[in-house]
Structures are given as structure tokens and as C-alpha cells.
XYZ file of C-alpha atoms in Angstrom:
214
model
C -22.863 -96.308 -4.530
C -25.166 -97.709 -2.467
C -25.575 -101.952 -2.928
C -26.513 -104.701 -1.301
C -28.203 -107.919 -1.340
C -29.614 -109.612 2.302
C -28.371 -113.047 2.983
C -31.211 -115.082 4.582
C -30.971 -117.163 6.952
C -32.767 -119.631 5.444
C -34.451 -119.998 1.627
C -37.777 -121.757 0.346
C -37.343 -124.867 -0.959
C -40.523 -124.339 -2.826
C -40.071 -120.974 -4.044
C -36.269 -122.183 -5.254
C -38.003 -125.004 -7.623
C -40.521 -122.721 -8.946
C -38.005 -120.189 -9.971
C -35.812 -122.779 -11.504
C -38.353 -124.607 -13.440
C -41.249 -121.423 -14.306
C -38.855 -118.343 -13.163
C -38.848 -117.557 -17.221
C -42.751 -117.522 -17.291
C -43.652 -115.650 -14.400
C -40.644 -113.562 -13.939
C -38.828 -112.661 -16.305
C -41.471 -112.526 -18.942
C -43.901 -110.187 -17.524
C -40.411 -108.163 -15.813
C -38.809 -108.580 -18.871
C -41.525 -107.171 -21.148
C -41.501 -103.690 -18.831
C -38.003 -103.219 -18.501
C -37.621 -103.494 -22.329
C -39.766 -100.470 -22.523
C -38.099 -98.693 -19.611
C -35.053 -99.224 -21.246
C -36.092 -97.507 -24.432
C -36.991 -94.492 -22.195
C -33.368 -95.029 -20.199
C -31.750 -94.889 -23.566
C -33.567 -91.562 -24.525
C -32.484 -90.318 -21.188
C -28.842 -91.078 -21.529
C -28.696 -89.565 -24.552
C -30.154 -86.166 -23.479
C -28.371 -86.097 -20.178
C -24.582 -86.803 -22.309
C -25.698 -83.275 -24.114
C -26.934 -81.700 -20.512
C -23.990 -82.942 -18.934
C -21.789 -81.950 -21.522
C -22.970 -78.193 -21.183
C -23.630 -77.599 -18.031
C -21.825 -80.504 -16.222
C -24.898 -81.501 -14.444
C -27.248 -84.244 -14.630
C -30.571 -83.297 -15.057
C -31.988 -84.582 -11.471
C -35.230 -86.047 -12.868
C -33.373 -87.995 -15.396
C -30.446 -89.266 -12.971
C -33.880 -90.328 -10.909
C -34.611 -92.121 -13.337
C -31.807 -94.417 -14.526
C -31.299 -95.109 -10.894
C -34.459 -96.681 -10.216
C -33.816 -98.641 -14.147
C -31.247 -99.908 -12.176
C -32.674 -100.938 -8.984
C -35.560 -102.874 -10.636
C -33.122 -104.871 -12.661
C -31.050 -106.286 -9.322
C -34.447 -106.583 -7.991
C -35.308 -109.239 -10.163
C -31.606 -110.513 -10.970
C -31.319 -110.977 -7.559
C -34.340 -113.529 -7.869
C -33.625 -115.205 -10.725
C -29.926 -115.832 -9.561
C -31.697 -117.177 -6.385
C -30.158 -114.697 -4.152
C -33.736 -113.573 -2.880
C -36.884 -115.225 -2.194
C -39.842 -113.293 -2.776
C -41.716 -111.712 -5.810
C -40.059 -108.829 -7.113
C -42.227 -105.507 -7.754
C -43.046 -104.403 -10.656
C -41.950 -100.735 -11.958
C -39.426 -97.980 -11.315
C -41.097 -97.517 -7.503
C -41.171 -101.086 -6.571
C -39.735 -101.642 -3.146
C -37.733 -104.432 -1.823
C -36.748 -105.757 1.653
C -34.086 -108.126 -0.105
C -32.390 -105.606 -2.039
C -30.522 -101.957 -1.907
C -29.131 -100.469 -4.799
C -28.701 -96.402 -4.577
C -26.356 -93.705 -6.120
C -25.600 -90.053 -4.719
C -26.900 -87.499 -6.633
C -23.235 -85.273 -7.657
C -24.047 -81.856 -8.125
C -20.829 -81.715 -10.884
C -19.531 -84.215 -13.376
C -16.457 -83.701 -15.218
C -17.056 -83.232 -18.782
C -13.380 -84.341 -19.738
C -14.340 -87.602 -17.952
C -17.671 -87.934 -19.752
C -16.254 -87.302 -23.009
C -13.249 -89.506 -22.372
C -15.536 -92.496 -21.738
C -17.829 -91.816 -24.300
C -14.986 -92.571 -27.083
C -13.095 -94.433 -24.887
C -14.874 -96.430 -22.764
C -14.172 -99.941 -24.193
C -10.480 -99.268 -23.307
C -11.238 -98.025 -19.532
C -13.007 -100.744 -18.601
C -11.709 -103.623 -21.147
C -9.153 -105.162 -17.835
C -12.528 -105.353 -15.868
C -14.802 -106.846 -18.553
C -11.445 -109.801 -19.029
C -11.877 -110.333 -14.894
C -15.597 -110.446 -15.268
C -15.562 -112.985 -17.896
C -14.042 -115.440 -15.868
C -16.200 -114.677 -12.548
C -18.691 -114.949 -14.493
C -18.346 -118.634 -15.705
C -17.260 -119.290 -12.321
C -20.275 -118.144 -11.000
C -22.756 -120.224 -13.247
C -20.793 -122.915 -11.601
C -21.456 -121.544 -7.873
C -24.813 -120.604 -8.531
C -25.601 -124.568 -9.507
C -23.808 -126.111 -6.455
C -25.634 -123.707 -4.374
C -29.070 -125.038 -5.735
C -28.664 -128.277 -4.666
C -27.184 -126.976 -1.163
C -30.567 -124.668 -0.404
C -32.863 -127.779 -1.852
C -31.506 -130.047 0.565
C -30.751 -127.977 3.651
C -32.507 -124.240 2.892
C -29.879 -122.353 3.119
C -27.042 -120.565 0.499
C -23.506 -121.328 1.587
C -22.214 -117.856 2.973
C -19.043 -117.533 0.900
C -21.209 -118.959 -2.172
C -23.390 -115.987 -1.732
C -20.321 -113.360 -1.274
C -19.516 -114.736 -4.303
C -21.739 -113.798 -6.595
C -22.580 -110.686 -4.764
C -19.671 -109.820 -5.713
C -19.657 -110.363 -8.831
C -22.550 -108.873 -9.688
C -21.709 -106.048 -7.337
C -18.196 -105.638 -9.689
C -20.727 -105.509 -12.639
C -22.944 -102.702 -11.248
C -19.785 -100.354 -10.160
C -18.473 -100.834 -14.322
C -22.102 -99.871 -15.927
C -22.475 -97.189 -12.763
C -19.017 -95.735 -14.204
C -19.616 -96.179 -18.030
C -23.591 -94.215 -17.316
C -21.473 -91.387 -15.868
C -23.454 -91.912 -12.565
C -20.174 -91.196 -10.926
C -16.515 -89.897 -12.280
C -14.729 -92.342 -9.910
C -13.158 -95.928 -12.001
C -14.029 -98.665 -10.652
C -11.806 -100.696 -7.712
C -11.038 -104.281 -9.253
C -12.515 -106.100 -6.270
C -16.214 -107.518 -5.670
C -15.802 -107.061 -1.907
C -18.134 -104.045 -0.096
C -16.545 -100.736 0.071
C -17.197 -99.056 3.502
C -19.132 -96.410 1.614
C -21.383 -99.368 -0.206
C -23.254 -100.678 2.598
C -27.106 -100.526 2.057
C -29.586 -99.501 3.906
C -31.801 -102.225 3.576
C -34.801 -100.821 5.463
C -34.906 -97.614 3.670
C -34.837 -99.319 0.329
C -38.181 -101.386 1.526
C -39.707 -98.026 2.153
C -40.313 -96.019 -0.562
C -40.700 -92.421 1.043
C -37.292 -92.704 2.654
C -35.940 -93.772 -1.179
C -37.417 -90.511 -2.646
C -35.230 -88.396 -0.041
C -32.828 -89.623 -1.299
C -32.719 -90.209 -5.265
């Protein structure tokens, strides 16, 4: 996996209060309205790659296409409305973003003992992380609000605030990587970067070097 999220060096003031007070209007409305519907097609598309997987142990490469770039747009605009970004996210599966890198190697062979085992057991695999998550999770609400007051009043997010909830959400994306069967490998219990995780943030902000990719 592929993920990161660029700390600035320093954060609009202006763009911070207009998230926080009209982020829901102009954000996560119109966003929300076309990921719903790209969601519907992700959930067709999980459902016919379990079966493609299942006999031939390979993801179909459009479809793992696909669900990767479902993913991307959502930590595109999570990454705003958690004010981890400045900027207006893109809209749509091919939306680029200087802020943001989220990517996942393409495996040529997925284990179809591992598939089915999270399939019916899933809840159980990953139950220890959702516990941990819980609690990062309220702490991070908490983080996230003392880190709005520190960019209003000096313009920038506290560095270990920011690792944070990187983290976090970072520890969030490796769980729903594992449980889409994006990868066969369970997920470390740590939020920190993995040496293998570090994006590349200026091929994610071009789009031709992201389709050599996924």
C-alpha cells in the first residue's frame, strides 16, 4: 500500500473556517452525492470480483482499478474535511491531488483460502483492530479540535497532531484494504508509515503516471 497525506507548512486560515462552518454544503454534499453512486457500482464490483477471485484467484484488473480509485477519492476529501489538506478536492474516480497519495499493487494471485476465510470470518480477524480504532478514534475528534484553534491562530497543524491522525486514518485504510481482499497480508497494529507505504506524492498529482500504475 501506497498512503500518504502532505503536511504543509502552513494552512489557510480562511479556507479552515469555510470548511468548518459550509464544508457539509460544498463538500461533502456534492462529494457525497457521487460517491454514494460509486459506491453502488464498488459494491457490484466486489461482489463479482469475490466469484472471479474465488475461481481463478485473480482480480479482474479493471475492477481492482476501480475500487482503488473508490478509495483514493474518499481520502481525497476525508483528508479535507478532517482539515488535513487545504484545497478543493476533485471530483470523480480520476481526480488528482497534490495533497494526497493513496495506491495499491496490483497482485497477480490472491489466496482463495484467505478470501474465503475473511469473507465468513472477517469480523473476528479484524475485531482487536476495530477495539484499538475505537479509542483512536475518540481521541482523535479530540486532536482534530485542538488543532483547529492551533492553525486559526498561528496557520499551521502541530506536527505530532497531524501524525496523529494520519495515523489513524492510515490504520483504518490498511483494515478495509485487508477486509476488500486488495492484499492477503493482516494488518500491522501500528498507524506509523511502513517503509513500503511512502507515497509518491507527485505521481499521484499526475494522472498519467497513476494509470501506469493502477
Amino acid at each position: 500500500m501506497k498512503f500518504s497525506i502532505k503536511h504543509q507548512e502552513s494552512y489557510s486560515r480562511g479556507e479552515l473556517l469555510l470548511r468548518s462552518f459550509f464544508g457539509v454544503f460544498y463538500i461533502m454534499i456534492p462529494h457525497g452525492i457521487l460517491m454514494y453512486l460509486i459506491a453502488i457500482g464498488g459494491m457490484v464490483v466486489n461482489f463479482i470480483s469475490f466469484w472471479a477471485i474465488l475461481i481463478t484467484g485473480k482480480w479482474p484488473k479493471g475492477m481492482f482499478d476501480y475500487s482503488v480509485k473508490m478509495q483514493r477519492y474518499g481520502i481525497r476529501v476525508m483528508s479535507r474535511m478532517l482539515n488535513l489538506a487545504d484545497g478543493y478536492p476533485e471530483f470523480g474516480l480520476n481526480g488528482s491531488d497534490s495533497n494526497t497519495v493513496f495506491d495499491m499493487e496490483y497482485k497477480e494471485e490472491i489466496s482463495r483460502l484467505r478470501l474465503l476465510g475473511r469473507t465468513f470470518f472477517g469480523i473476528f480477524l479484524i475485531l482487536p483492530h476495530v477495539i484499538v480504532l475505537y479509542f483512536r478514534m475518540i481521541a482523535v475528534y479530540v486532536v482534530v479540535l485542538i488543532a483547529w484553534f492551533a492553525v486559526l491562530f498561528t496557520g499551521k497543524y502541530p506536527k505530532g497532531m497531524f501524525d496523529f491522525v494520519v495515523g489513524t486514518v492510515r490504520w483504518g485504510v490498511r483494515v478495509g484494504c485487508y477486509l476488500a481482499y486488495y492484499t492477503d497480508n493482516y494488518p500491522p497494529f501500528s498507524g506509523a508509515a511502513l517503509p513500503e507505504e511512502d507515497g509518491d506524492l507527485e505521481r499521484e498529482s499526475n494522472p498519467e503516471l497513476l494509470d501506469d500504475v493502477v
